[in-house]
Amino acid sequence: MSVDQVNQRKAVDAYVKKHLLPADEGLENAYTNSTKKGLPMIAVSEIQGKFASMLTTIGSARNVLEIGTLGGYSSIWFAQAMKGRGKVTSIEVIPHHRDVAIENLRTAGVQVPEEVDVLLGAALNILPRLAAEIEKREREPFDFVFIDADWDNQWNYFDFGVKLSKGKGSVIYIDNAVRNMLESGIVGDAEREKDAIDLVANVGADDRVDAVVMQTVGSKSYDGFLLAIVK
Ligand SMILES: C[S@@+](CC[C@H](N)C(=O)[O-])C[C@H]1O[C@@H](n2cnc3c(N)ncnc32)[C@H](O)[C@@H]1O
């Protein structure tokens, strides 16, 4: 692949969007209203949102756990894919993000909390509570876990994701796994951060899962995600 071809990534995304992602007012509003309300532009791209939501359809997921709600953009994608089949539980630490997410979800016609429940708090405080509820059978385990919050905790969230999962066949998706490994110096030229956690090595040594990392290029530049299936 030549550099010239990589430079066409935005044009390719625009072309794909035009033909495969029909305009959706609720999703578009989630982007514009989030920006208007001062949220950072760090939601997944349209194409990545569709791709991740299609994975839940392929796996007939019934309970999606999302860590990192922001303005609810990816939550809307998941809710649309799960319509009539299941529910999304999303965790967000910043109250203003949670409030904007609920507003955006409702504008998109998603019922809150019936279709998407947004839990406010630091994920590492909330996840043990979810684990206890699953243990007591007050909550169903998750069959799809989407990790898209603070990068330093990707491994902790992954570990919880496996523990909170339904078991065999459940999927864990970690966004930004490639940028994290490059920016923390685990791979490449950047100086290695003192406390860098080698997510991929940890996952590779974890007998509970089978996993792969897929590098991606698109309108949001170069990155990649880790995808794991619980054995
Ligand atoms: C990349 S954004 C999520 C984007 C969202 N998934 C989307 O694509 O529309 C990350 C979000 O995680 C939240 N976050 C960061 N650290 C967190 C933590 N410890 N617990 C819960 N949420 C956290 C941030 O406040 C931010 O809203």
XYZ file of C-alpha atoms in Angstrom, residues 21-105:
85
model
C -24.610 4.205 6.572
C -27.917 5.940 5.886
C -28.308 9.343 7.560
C -29.576 8.950 11.101
C -30.744 12.074 12.909
C -30.320 10.600 16.375
C -26.704 9.624 15.778
C -25.887 12.914 14.060
C -27.465 14.838 16.930
C -25.317 12.873 19.415
C -22.176 14.217 17.705
C -23.390 17.811 17.275
C -25.093 18.163 20.672
C -22.055 16.654 22.459
C -19.776 19.197 20.786
C -22.218 22.009 21.601
C -22.234 20.923 25.246
C -18.421 20.958 25.425
C -17.678 17.223 25.328
C -14.401 16.198 23.667
C -14.644 14.745 20.131
C -13.398 11.300 21.124
C -16.396 9.137 20.271
C -15.924 6.251 17.869
C -16.257 7.095 14.184
C -19.534 6.368 12.395
C -18.019 3.330 10.708
C -16.481 1.962 13.878
C -19.776 2.464 15.710
C -21.582 0.464 13.056
C -18.892 -2.226 12.976
C -18.927 -2.721 16.774
C -22.727 -2.788 16.844
C -22.779 -5.354 14.016
C -20.599 -7.621 16.155
C -23.365 -7.679 18.760
C -25.819 -8.721 16.042
C -23.497 -11.432 14.719
C -23.165 -12.822 18.242
C -26.875 -12.328 19.078
C -25.751 -10.457 22.189
C -28.394 -9.797 24.821
C -26.429 -7.871 27.424
C -23.828 -5.322 26.365
C -21.524 -3.699 28.911
C -19.893 -0.467 27.780
C -17.146 1.201 29.832
C -16.903 4.870 28.786
C -20.198 6.485 27.684
C -19.133 10.052 26.778
C -22.184 11.517 24.940
C -23.770 8.130 24.256
C -22.794 7.939 20.572
C -21.605 4.321 20.625
C -24.411 3.473 23.093
C -26.959 4.573 20.476
C -25.334 2.293 17.887
C -25.473 -0.644 20.324
C -29.054 0.144 21.352
C -30.185 0.229 17.720
C -28.524 -3.120 17.004
C -29.944 -4.663 20.185
C -33.488 -3.317 19.725
C -35.991 -5.879 20.942
C -33.222 -8.341 21.811
C -31.426 -6.920 24.821
C -29.992 -4.112 26.842
C -26.899 -1.928 27.142
C -25.354 -0.999 30.477
C -22.874 1.856 30.128
C -20.535 3.329 32.761
C -19.434 6.974 32.826
C -17.447 8.816 35.493
C -18.207 12.454 34.554
C -21.736 13.625 35.537
C -21.969 16.153 32.657
C -21.073 13.421 30.127
C -23.711 11.148 31.659
C -26.350 13.911 31.468
C -25.559 14.733 27.825
C -25.554 11.011 26.984
C -29.025 10.524 28.452
C -30.271 13.563 26.519
C -28.728 12.261 23.266
C -30.043 8.726 23.802
